[in-house]
Amino acid sequence: MNLALWIAAGLLATVLLISTSKMFVPRDKIAAMGGHAAAWVLDFSPGALRAIGTLELLAAAGLILPRALDIAPVLVPVTAVCVAALFVGAATMRLRRGERATITPDLIYLAVAVFVAWGRFTG
């Protein structure tokens, strides 16, 4: 079980780190490269995208470092709950934009975050 939780946390951390690119790449370029699934970035200001990216960067660190360094490991499930909330927001945004076809990855990541939170809180 511990190995599965590490893999799940690593997957989420990787996804969150990749997603921080919105802090460095202009939003017009992201929207052009990602097609319809990435058009949501145009709904947010550059400052809001930087804030979201910063939170994702902190979440990636919070999913791995506390447990790996054995410093306040309770922060891992707390972070996983916050990541789950992030993906609930992402799924809600996609539903509001009528992007039902692109909601699947958000729901999968939400499930993985819930798994990590449950596994680390109970184990």
PDB file of C-alpha atoms in Angstrom:
ATOM      1  CA  MET A   1       0.000   0.000   0.000  1.00  0.00           C
ATOM      2  CA  ASN A   2       2.836   2.357   0.850  1.00  0.00           C
ATOM      3  CA  LEU A   3       4.356   1.882  -2.607  1.00  0.00           C
ATOM      4  CA  ALA A   4       1.014   2.617  -4.278  1.00  0.00           C
ATOM      5  CA  LEU A   5       0.669   5.810  -2.234  1.00  0.00           C
ATOM      6  CA  TRP A   6       4.198   6.913  -3.201  1.00  0.00           C
ATOM      7  CA  ILE A   7       3.444   6.264  -6.876  1.00  0.00           C
ATOM      8  CA  ALA A   8       0.148   8.140  -6.668  1.00  0.00           C
ATOM      9  CA  ALA A   9       1.753  11.086  -4.859  1.00  0.00           C
ATOM     10  CA  GLY A  10       4.602  11.121  -7.391  1.00  0.00           C
ATOM     11  CA  LEU A  11       2.137  11.101 -10.278  1.00  0.00           C
ATOM     12  CA  LEU A  12       0.211  14.002  -8.798  1.00  0.00           C
ATOM     13  CA  ALA A  13       3.405  15.931  -8.050  1.00  0.00           C
ATOM     14  CA  THR A  14       4.573  15.426 -11.641  1.00  0.00           C
ATOM     15  CA  VAL A  15       1.246  16.605 -13.053  1.00  0.00           C
ATOM     16  CA  LEU A  16       1.312  19.659 -10.800  1.00  0.00           C
ATOM     17  CA  LEU A  17       4.913  20.496 -11.727  1.00  0.00           C
ATOM     18  CA  ILE A  18       4.138  20.257 -15.432  1.00  0.00           C
ATOM     19  CA  SER A  19       1.097  22.422 -14.897  1.00  0.00           C
ATOM     20  CA  THR A  20       3.219  25.209 -13.392  1.00  0.00           C
ATOM     21  CA  SER A  21       4.337  26.060 -16.925  1.00  0.00           C
ATOM     22  CA  LYS A  22       1.442  28.516 -16.965  1.00  0.00           C
ATOM     23  CA  MET A  23       3.630  30.749 -14.802  1.00  0.00           C
ATOM     24  CA  PHE A  24       6.323  31.017 -17.459  1.00  0.00           C
ATOM     25  CA  VAL A  25       4.624  30.594 -20.837  1.00  0.00           C
ATOM     26  CA  PRO A  26       2.368  33.391 -22.124  1.00  0.00           C
ATOM     27  CA  ARG A  27      -1.278  32.411 -21.868  1.00  0.00           C
ATOM     28  CA  ASP A  28      -1.929  33.084 -25.565  1.00  0.00           C
ATOM     29  CA  LYS A  29       0.771  30.566 -26.459  1.00  0.00           C
ATOM     30  CA  ILE A  30      -0.656  27.986 -24.025  1.00  0.00           C
ATOM     31  CA  ALA A  31      -4.135  28.427 -25.512  1.00  0.00           C
ATOM     32  CA  ALA A  32      -2.769  28.057 -29.053  1.00  0.00           C
ATOM     33  CA  MET A  33      -0.673  24.969 -28.256  1.00  0.00           C
ATOM     34  CA  GLY A  34      -3.265  23.172 -26.138  1.00  0.00           C
ATOM     35  CA  GLY A  35      -6.282  23.757 -28.336  1.00  0.00           C
ATOM     36  CA  HIS A  36      -9.774  23.787 -26.882  1.00  0.00           C
ATOM     37  CA  ALA A  37      -8.693  22.035 -23.672  1.00  0.00           C
ATOM     38  CA  ALA A  38      -6.259  24.853 -22.835  1.00  0.00           C
ATOM     39  CA  ALA A  39      -8.468  27.788 -23.814  1.00  0.00           C
ATOM     40  CA  TRP A  40      -9.453  28.220 -20.176  1.00  0.00           C
ATOM     41  CA  VAL A  41      -6.223  30.130 -19.494  1.00  0.00           C
ATOM     42  CA  LEU A  42      -7.640  33.065 -21.443  1.00  0.00           C
ATOM     43  CA  ASP A  43     -10.359  33.430 -18.769  1.00  0.00           C
ATOM     44  CA  PHE A  44      -7.748  34.210 -16.109  1.00  0.00           C
ATOM     45  CA  SER A  45      -5.392  37.141 -15.715  1.00  0.00           C
ATOM     46  CA  PRO A  46      -1.631  36.516 -15.813  1.00  0.00           C
ATOM     47  CA  GLY A  47      -1.515  37.245 -12.079  1.00  0.00           C
ATOM     48  CA  ALA A  48      -4.196  34.655 -11.339  1.00  0.00           C
ATOM     49  CA  LEU A  49      -2.311  32.099 -13.444  1.00  0.00           C
ATOM     50  CA  ARG A  50       0.877  32.833 -11.492  1.00  0.00           C
ATOM     51  CA  ALA A  51      -1.030  32.377  -8.219  1.00  0.00           C
ATOM     52  CA  ILE A  52      -2.479  29.046  -9.387  1.00  0.00           C
ATOM     53  CA  GLY A  53       0.959  27.942 -10.584  1.00  0.00           C
ATOM     54  CA  THR A  54       2.532  28.885  -7.268  1.00  0.00           C
ATOM     55  CA  LEU A  55      -0.072  26.871  -5.368  1.00  0.00           C
ATOM     56  CA  GLU A  56       0.550  23.910  -7.669  1.00  0.00           C
ATOM     57  CA  LEU A  57       4.301  24.158  -7.063  1.00  0.00           C
ATOM     58  CA  LEU A  58       3.774  24.212  -3.300  1.00  0.00           C
ATOM     59  CA  ALA A  59       1.358  21.286  -3.577  1.00  0.00           C
ATOM     60  CA  ALA A  60       3.905  19.238  -5.534  1.00  0.00           C
ATOM     61  CA  ALA A  61       6.441  19.818  -2.770  1.00  0.00           C
ATOM     62  CA  GLY A  62       3.856  19.115  -0.056  1.00  0.00           C
ATOM     63  CA  LEU A  63       2.953  15.755  -1.549  1.00  0.00           C
ATOM     64  CA  ILE A  64       6.535  14.470  -1.495  1.00  0.00           C
ATOM     65  CA  LEU A  65       8.885  16.330   0.830  1.00  0.00           C
ATOM     66  CA  PRO A  66       7.209  16.009   4.268  1.00  0.00           C
ATOM     67  CA  ARG A  67       7.058  12.221   4.063  1.00  0.00           C
ATOM     68  CA  ALA A  68      10.424  11.819   2.314  1.00  0.00           C
ATOM     69  CA  LEU A  69      12.197  13.983   4.887  1.00  0.00           C
ATOM     70  CA  ASP A  70      10.055  12.734   7.790  1.00  0.00           C
ATOM     71  CA  ILE A  71       9.324  16.310   8.805  1.00  0.00           C
ATOM     72  CA  ALA A  72       5.639  16.825   9.632  1.00  0.00           C
ATOM     73  CA  PRO A  73       4.415  13.935   7.463  1.00  0.00           C
ATOM     74  CA  VAL A  74       0.815  14.859   8.318  1.00  0.00           C
ATOM     75  CA  LEU A  75       1.211  17.607   5.717  1.00  0.00           C
ATOM     76  CA  VAL A  76       1.025  15.014   2.908  1.00  0.00           C
ATOM     77  CA  PRO A  77      -2.653  14.101   3.408  1.00  0.00           C
ATOM     78  CA  VAL A  78      -3.515  17.724   4.150  1.00  0.00           C
ATOM     79  CA  THR A  79      -1.866  18.698   0.869  1.00  0.00           C
ATOM     80  CA  ALA A  80      -3.694  15.882  -0.924  1.00  0.00           C
ATOM     81  CA  VAL A  81      -7.016  17.268   0.338  1.00  0.00           C
ATOM     82  CA  CYS A  82      -6.021  20.689  -0.996  1.00  0.00           C
ATOM     83  CA  VAL A  83      -5.061  19.137  -4.346  1.00  0.00           C
ATOM     84  CA  ALA A  84      -8.456  17.409  -4.419  1.00  0.00           C
ATOM     85  CA  ALA A  85     -10.090  20.805  -3.871  1.00  0.00           C
ATOM     86  CA  LEU A  86      -7.981  22.213  -6.711  1.00  0.00           C
ATOM     87  CA  PHE A  87      -9.244  19.527  -9.080  1.00  0.00           C
ATOM     88  CA  VAL A  88     -12.840  20.004  -7.920  1.00  0.00           C
ATOM     89  CA  GLY A  89     -12.389  23.636  -8.938  1.00  0.00           C
ATOM     90  CA  ALA A  90     -10.850  22.599 -12.258  1.00  0.00           C
ATOM     91  CA  ALA A  91     -13.730  20.224 -12.987  1.00  0.00           C
ATOM     92  CA  THR A  92     -16.275  22.876 -12.026  1.00  0.00           C
ATOM     93  CA  MET A  93     -14.597  25.388 -14.324  1.00  0.00           C
ATOM     94  CA  ARG A  94     -14.680  22.901 -17.190  1.00  0.00           C
ATOM     95  CA  LEU A  95     -18.370  22.199 -16.604  1.00  0.00           C
ATOM     96  CA  ARG A  96     -19.160  25.914 -16.593  1.00  0.00           C
ATOM     97  CA  ARG A  97     -17.284  26.311 -19.870  1.00  0.00           C
ATOM     98  CA  GLY A  98     -19.175  23.378 -21.394  1.00  0.00           C
ATOM     99  CA  GLU A  99     -16.012  21.302 -21.790  1.00  0.00           C
ATOM    100  CA  ARG A 100     -17.434  17.956 -20.715  1.00  0.00           C
ATOM    101  CA  ALA A 101     -15.079  16.056 -23.035  1.00  0.00           C
ATOM    102  CA  THR A 102     -11.983  17.430 -21.286  1.00  0.00           C
ATOM    103  CA  ILE A 103     -13.107  16.853 -17.697  1.00  0.00           C
ATOM    104  CA  THR A 104     -11.927  13.225 -17.488  1.00  0.00           C
ATOM    105  CA  PRO A 105      -8.266  13.912 -16.547  1.00  0.00           C
ATOM    106  CA  ASP A 106      -9.375  16.311 -13.801  1.00  0.00           C
ATOM    107  CA  LEU A 107     -11.671  13.646 -12.339  1.00  0.00           C
ATOM    108  CA  ILE A 108      -8.906  11.026 -12.490  1.00  0.00           C
ATOM    109  CA  TYR A 109      -6.461  13.340 -10.701  1.00  0.00           C
ATOM    110  CA  LEU A 110      -9.189  14.140  -8.161  1.00  0.00           C
ATOM    111  CA  ALA A 111      -9.602  10.422  -7.464  1.00  0.00           C
ATOM    112  CA  VAL A 112      -5.834   9.970  -7.099  1.00  0.00           C
ATOM    113  CA  ALA A 113      -5.657  12.908  -4.669  1.00  0.00           C
ATOM    114  CA  VAL A 114      -8.503  11.442  -2.601  1.00  0.00           C
ATOM    115  CA  PHE A 115      -6.689   8.087  -2.587  1.00  0.00           C
ATOM    116  CA  VAL A 116      -3.481   9.708  -1.329  1.00  0.00           C
ATOM    117  CA  ALA A 117      -5.368  11.672   1.342  1.00  0.00           C
ATOM    118  CA  TRP A 118      -7.256   8.588   2.508  1.00  0.00           C
ATOM    119  CA  GLY A 119      -4.177   6.364   2.449  1.00  0.00           C
ATOM    120  CA  ARG A 120      -1.940   8.783   4.332  1.00  0.00           C
ATOM    121  CA  PHE A 121      -4.601   9.765   6.896  1.00  0.00           C
ATOM    122  CA  THR A 122      -5.461   6.142   7.698  1.00  0.00           C
ATOM    123  CA  GLY A 123      -2.000   4.618   7.372  1.00  0.00           C
TER     124      GLY A 123
END
